[in-house]
XYZ file of C-alpha atoms in Angstrom:
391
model
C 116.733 233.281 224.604
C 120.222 233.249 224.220
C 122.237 230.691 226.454
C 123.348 232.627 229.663
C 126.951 230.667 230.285
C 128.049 232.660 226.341
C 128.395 235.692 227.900
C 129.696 234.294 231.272
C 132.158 236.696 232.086
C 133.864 235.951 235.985
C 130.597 234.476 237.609
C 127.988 236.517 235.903
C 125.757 236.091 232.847
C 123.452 238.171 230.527
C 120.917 236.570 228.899
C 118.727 238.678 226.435
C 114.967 238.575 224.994
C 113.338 240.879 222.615
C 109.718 239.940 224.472
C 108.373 241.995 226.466
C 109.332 242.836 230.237
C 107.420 239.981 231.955
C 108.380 237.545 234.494
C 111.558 237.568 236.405
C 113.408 235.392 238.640
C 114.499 236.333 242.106
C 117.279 238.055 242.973
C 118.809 238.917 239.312
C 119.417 242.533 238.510
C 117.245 242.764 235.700
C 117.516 245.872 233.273
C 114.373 246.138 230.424
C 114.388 248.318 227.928
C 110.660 249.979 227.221
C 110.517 251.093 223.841
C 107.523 253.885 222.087
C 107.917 256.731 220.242
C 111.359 258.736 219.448
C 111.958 261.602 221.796
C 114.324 264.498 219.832
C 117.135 265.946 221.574
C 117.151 269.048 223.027
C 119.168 271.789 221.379
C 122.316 272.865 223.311
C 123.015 276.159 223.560
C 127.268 278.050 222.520
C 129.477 278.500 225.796
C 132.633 279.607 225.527
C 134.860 276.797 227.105
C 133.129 273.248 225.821
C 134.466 270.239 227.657
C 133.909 267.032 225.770
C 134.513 263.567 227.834
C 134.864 260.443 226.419
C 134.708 257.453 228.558
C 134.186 253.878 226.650
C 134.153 251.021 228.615
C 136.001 248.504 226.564
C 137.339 248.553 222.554
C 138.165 245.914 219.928
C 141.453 244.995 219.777
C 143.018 244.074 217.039
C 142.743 240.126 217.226
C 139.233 240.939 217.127
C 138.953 240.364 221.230
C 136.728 242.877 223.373
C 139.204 244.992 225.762
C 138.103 246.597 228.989
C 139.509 249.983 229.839
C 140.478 251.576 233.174
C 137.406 254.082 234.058
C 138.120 257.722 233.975
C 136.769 260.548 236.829
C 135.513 262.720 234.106
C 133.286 264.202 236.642
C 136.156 265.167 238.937
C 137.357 266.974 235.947
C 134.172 268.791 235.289
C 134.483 269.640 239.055
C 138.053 270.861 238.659
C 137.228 273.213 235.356
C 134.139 274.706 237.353
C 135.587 275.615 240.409
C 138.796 276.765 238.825
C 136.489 279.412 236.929
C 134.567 280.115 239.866
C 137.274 281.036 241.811
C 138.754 283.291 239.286
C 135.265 284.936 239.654
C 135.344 284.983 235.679
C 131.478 285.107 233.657
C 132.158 282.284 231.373
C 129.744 279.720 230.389
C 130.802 276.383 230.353
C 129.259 273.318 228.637
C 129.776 269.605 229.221
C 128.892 266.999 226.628
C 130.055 263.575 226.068
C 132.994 262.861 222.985
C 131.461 261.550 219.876
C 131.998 262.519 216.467
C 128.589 264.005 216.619
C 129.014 266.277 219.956
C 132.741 267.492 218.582
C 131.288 268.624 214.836
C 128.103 270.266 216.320
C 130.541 272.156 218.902
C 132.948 273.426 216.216
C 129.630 273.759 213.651
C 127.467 275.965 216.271
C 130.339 278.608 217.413
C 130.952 280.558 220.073
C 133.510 278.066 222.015
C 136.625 279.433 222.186
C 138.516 277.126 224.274
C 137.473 273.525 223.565
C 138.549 270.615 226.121
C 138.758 267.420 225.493
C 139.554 264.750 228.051
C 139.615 260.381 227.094
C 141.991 257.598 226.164
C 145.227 258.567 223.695
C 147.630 257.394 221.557
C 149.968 258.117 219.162
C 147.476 257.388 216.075
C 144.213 258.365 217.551
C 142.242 259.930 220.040
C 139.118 257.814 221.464
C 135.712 259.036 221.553
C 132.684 256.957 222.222
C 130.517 255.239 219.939
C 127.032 255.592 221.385
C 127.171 252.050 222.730
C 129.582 252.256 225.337
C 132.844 250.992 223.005
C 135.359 253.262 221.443
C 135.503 255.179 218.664
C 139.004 255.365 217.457
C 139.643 258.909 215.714
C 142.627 259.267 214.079
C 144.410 262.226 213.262
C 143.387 262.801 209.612
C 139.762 262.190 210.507
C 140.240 264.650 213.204
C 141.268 267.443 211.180
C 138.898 266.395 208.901
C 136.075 266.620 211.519
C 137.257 269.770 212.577
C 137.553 271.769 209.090
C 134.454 270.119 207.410
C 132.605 272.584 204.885
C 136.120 274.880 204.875
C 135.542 276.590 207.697
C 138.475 276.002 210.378
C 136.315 277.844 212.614
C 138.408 280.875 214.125
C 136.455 280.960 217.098
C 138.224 278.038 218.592
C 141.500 279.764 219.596
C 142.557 277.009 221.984
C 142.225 272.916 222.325
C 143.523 270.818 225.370
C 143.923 267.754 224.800
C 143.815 265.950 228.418
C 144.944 262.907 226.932
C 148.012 260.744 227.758
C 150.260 260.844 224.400
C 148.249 263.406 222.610
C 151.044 265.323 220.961
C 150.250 264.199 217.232
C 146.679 265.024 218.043
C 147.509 268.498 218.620
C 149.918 268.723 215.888
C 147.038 267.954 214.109
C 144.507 270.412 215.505
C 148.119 272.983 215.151
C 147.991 272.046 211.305
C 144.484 273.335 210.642
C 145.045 276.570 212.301
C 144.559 276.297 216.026
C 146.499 279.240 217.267
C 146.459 277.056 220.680
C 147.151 273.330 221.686
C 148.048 272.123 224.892
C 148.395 267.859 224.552
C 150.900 265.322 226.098
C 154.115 264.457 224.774
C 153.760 261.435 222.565
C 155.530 259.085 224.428
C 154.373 259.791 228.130
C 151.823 258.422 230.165
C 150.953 261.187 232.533
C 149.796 261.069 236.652
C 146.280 261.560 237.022
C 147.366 264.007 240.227
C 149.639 265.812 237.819
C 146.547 266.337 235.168
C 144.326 267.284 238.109
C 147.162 269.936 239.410
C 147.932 271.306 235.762
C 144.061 271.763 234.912
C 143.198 273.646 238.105
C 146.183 276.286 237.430
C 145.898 276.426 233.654
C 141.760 277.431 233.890
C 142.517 279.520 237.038
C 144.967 281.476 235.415
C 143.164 281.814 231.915
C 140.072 282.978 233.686
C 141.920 285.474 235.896
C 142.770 286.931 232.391
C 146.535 286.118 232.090
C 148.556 285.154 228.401
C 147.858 281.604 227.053
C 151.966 281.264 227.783
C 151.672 282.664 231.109
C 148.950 279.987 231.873
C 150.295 277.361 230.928
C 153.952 278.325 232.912
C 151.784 278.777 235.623
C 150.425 274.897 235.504
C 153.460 273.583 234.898
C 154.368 275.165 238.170
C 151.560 274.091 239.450
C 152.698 270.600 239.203
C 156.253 270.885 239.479
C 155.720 272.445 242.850
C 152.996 269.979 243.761
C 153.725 267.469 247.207
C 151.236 265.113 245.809
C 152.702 264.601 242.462
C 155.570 261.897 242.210
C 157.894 262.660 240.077
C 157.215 266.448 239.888
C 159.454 267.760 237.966
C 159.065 264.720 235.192
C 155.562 265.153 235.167
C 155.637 269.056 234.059
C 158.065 268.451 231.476
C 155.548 266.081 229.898
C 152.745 268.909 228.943
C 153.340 270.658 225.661
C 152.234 273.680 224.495
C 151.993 273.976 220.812
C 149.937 275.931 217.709
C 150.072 277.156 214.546
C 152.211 279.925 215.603
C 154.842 280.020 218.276
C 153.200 283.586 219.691
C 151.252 282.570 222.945
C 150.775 285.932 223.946
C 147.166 286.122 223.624
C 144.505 286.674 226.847
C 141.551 284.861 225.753
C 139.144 286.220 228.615
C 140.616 289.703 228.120
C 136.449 290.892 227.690
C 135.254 288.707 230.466
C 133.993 290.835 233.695
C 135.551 289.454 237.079
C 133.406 289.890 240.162
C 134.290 289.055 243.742
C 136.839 286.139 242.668
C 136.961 283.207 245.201
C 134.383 285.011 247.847
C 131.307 283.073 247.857
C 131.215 279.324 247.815
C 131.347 277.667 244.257
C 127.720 276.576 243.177
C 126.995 273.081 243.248
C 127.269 271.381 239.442
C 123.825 269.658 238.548
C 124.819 265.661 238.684
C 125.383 264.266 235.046
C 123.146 260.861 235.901
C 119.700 262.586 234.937
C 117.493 260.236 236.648
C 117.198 258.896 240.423
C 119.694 255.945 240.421
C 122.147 254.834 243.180
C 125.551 255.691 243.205
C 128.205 253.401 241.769
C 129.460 251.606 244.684
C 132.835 253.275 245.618
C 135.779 251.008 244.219
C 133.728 249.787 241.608
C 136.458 248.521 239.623
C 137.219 245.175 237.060
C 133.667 245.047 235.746
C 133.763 247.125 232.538
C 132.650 244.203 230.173
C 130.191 243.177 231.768
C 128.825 247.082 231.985
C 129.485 247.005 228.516
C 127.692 244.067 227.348
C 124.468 245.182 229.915
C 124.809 248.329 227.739
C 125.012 246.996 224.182
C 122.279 244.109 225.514
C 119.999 247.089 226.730
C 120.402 249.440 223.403
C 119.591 246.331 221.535
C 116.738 244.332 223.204
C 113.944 244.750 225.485
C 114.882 242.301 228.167
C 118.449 241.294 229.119
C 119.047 239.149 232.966
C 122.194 239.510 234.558
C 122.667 236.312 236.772
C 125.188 234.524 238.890
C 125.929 233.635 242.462
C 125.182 235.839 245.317
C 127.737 238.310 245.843
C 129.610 238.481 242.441
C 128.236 242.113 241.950
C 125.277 241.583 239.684
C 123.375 244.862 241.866
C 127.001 246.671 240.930
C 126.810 246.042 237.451
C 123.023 247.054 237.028
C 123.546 250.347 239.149
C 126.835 250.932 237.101
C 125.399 250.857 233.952
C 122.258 252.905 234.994
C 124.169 255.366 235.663
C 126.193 255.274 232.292
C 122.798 255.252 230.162
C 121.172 257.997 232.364
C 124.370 260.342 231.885
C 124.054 259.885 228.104
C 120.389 259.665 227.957
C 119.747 262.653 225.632
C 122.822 262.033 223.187
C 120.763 260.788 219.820
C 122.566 257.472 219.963
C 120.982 256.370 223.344
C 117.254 257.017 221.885
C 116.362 253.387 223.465
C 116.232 255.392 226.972
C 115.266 259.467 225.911
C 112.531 259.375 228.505
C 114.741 258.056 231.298
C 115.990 255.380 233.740
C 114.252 254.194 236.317
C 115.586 252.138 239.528
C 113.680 249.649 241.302
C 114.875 247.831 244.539
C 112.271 244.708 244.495
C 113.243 243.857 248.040
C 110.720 244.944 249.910
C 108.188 244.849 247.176
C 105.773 242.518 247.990
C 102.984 241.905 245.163
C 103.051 242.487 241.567
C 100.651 245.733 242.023
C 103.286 247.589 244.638
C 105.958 247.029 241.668
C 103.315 248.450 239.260
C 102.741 251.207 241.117
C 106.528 251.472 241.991
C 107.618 251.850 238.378
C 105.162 254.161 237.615
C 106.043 256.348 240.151
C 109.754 256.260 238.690
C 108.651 256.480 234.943
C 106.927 259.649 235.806
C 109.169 261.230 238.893
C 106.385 260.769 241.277
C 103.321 262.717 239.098
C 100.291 261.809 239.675
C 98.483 260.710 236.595
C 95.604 258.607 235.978
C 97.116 256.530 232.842
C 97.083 253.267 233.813
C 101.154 251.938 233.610
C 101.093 249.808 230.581
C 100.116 253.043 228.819
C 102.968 254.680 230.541
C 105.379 252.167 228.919
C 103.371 252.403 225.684
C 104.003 256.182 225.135
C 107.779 256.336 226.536
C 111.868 254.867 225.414
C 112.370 253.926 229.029
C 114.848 251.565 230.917
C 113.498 250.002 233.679
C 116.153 248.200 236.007
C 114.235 245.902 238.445
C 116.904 244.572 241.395
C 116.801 242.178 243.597
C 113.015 240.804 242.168
């Protein structure tokens, strides 16, 4: 058992134990990791517009000291993308997978994506993707070319990359050098307004679904937030989105092929939610906490039993629910194999005996199917995370 007050971090505490998921205190949130055999991933099939989001929750820096980072609402931006096509009443499939090395390569590797999207942390060295334990994977440029032109193919299909990223310009000036007709990025020295991002995305999709120019799309955006009320700083804000490529000819309609129908008349469809199991929300304003997510994470990935204690109201529930959410989002990229099967929520406090928790976690492991396996063989023949709160 490792000494709880190590990893005190504001009030709270994780303690770890490879043994199995026995006994546990009262009123901890308490996440265990079962563990049986692998579970593959499922093969993901070509859309044309792939948005990749990368969304660490802390980094190294370089005195060796773990950073936190601010959260980003990817799914907003998934949101934004979707109804944006929707409303152009445009067929194109979209796909949304989480930024890793692995995700990016298989994308470029499996074809048919010709606009690829990639939203996370910049700089002026490196783009961040995630590492498959909730740090950051800093990409540099080179490696990013590299990554995209393995096996010398620079893959044609991709005609355009965005690169919603604040100071993303020598990113795309890399992606520009390996023969990406397209780039949209952020000037390298410029922080951008989440508003303005949010405003330039909507237009830019809109209008490249409705079948207009790459150029015209991108004026269009720039309009978008230059004419925006809620953007501060309007007209500073547009002037910070670049349009680049390996040629200066942005005349090309991407979507020229694509069949519109009824644009904007029925209601957008609702997007499937990316947590994958039945957790609780993250508790709105949910903010401050991302080391202690992370180390829940990393403890979870790497042992079978990890406690999260401290005094009552310092947000231990927050922190279990908040990384629940993070593993079930992610639970089918091959780096999270520790939960493939799934993540299941218990709220211990109205559980009374030990054989309503049995049969509570059970019920979770297997989404409510009735099955005559008794539960230890359950746990036996699945890579589970149970998260037991409030017990």
């Amino acid at each position: 058992m490792r000494n709880p007050s190590s990893d005190d971090l504001s009030g709270l505490a994780l303690s770890r134990d490879s043994s199995s998921l026995t006994s546990v205190s009262s009123n901890h949130s308490v996440v265990g990791n079962v563990t049986a055999a692998e579970q593959s991933k499922p093969t993901g099939k070509s859309a044309e517009i792939v948005l990749l989001f990368a969304a660490p929750l802390a980094y190294v820096s370089a005195q060796r000291q773990r950073v936190g980072l601010e959260p980003l609402d990817y799914d907003r931006e998934r949101q934004t993308v979707a109804k944006a096509i929707h409303d152009a009443g445009a067929a194109i499939k979209l796909r949304f997978e989480f930024a890793t090395t692995d995700t990016f390569r298989s994308v470029v590797t499996m074809g048919g994506c010709r606009v690829l999207h990639y939203s996370g942390h910049g700089s002026t060295k490196y783009i961040g993707m995630e590492d498959g334990r909730a740090g950051m994977h800093k990409v540099e440029v080179g490696m990013l070319q590299q990554l995209f032109a393995a096996g010398g193919d620079t893959s044609p299909e991709v005609s355009l990359v965005f690169v919603s990223a604040c100071r993303s310009q020598a990113a795309a000036e890399g992606f520009s050098a390996v023969g990406v007709k397209h780039v949209v990025a952020v000037h390298s020295e410029a922080r951008v307004n989440d508003t303005a991002v949010r405003s330039f995305t909507r237009a830019f999709y809109l209008a490249l679904a409705s079948k207009k120019s790459v150029q015209q799309s991108f004026d269009i955006a720039r309009e978008a937030v230059l004419t925006s009320p809620q953007v501060q700083h309007s007209a500073a804000e547009a002037q910070k989105f670049l349009l680049l490529g390996a040629s200066d000819d942005h005349s090309e309609i991407l979507f020229n092929d694509t069949e519109l129908c009824n644009p904007g008349k029925a209601a957008a469809p609702a997007l499937a939610l990316l947590a994958q199991d039945d957790v609780p929300a993250v508790p709105e304003g949910f903010m401050g906490r991302s080391l202690e997510v992370y180390e829940a994470v990393c403890g979870t990935l790497d042992r079978r039993l990890v406690t999260i204690t401290g005094a009552a109201g310092l947000g231990k529930s927050a922190v279990a629910v908040s990384m629940a959410n993070y593993l079930s989002e992610r639970r089918n990229d091959s780096f999270v194999a520790a939960c493939g099967d799934g993540v299941c929520f218990v709220d211990g406090g109205q559980i009374e005996t030990a054989a309503q928790l049995e049969g509570v976690i059970a019920s979770g492991l297997t989404r409510g199917k009735e099955t005559a396996i008794a539960t230890s063989m359950i746990i036996r023949q699945m890579r589970a995370v149970v998260v037991l709160d409030h017990c």
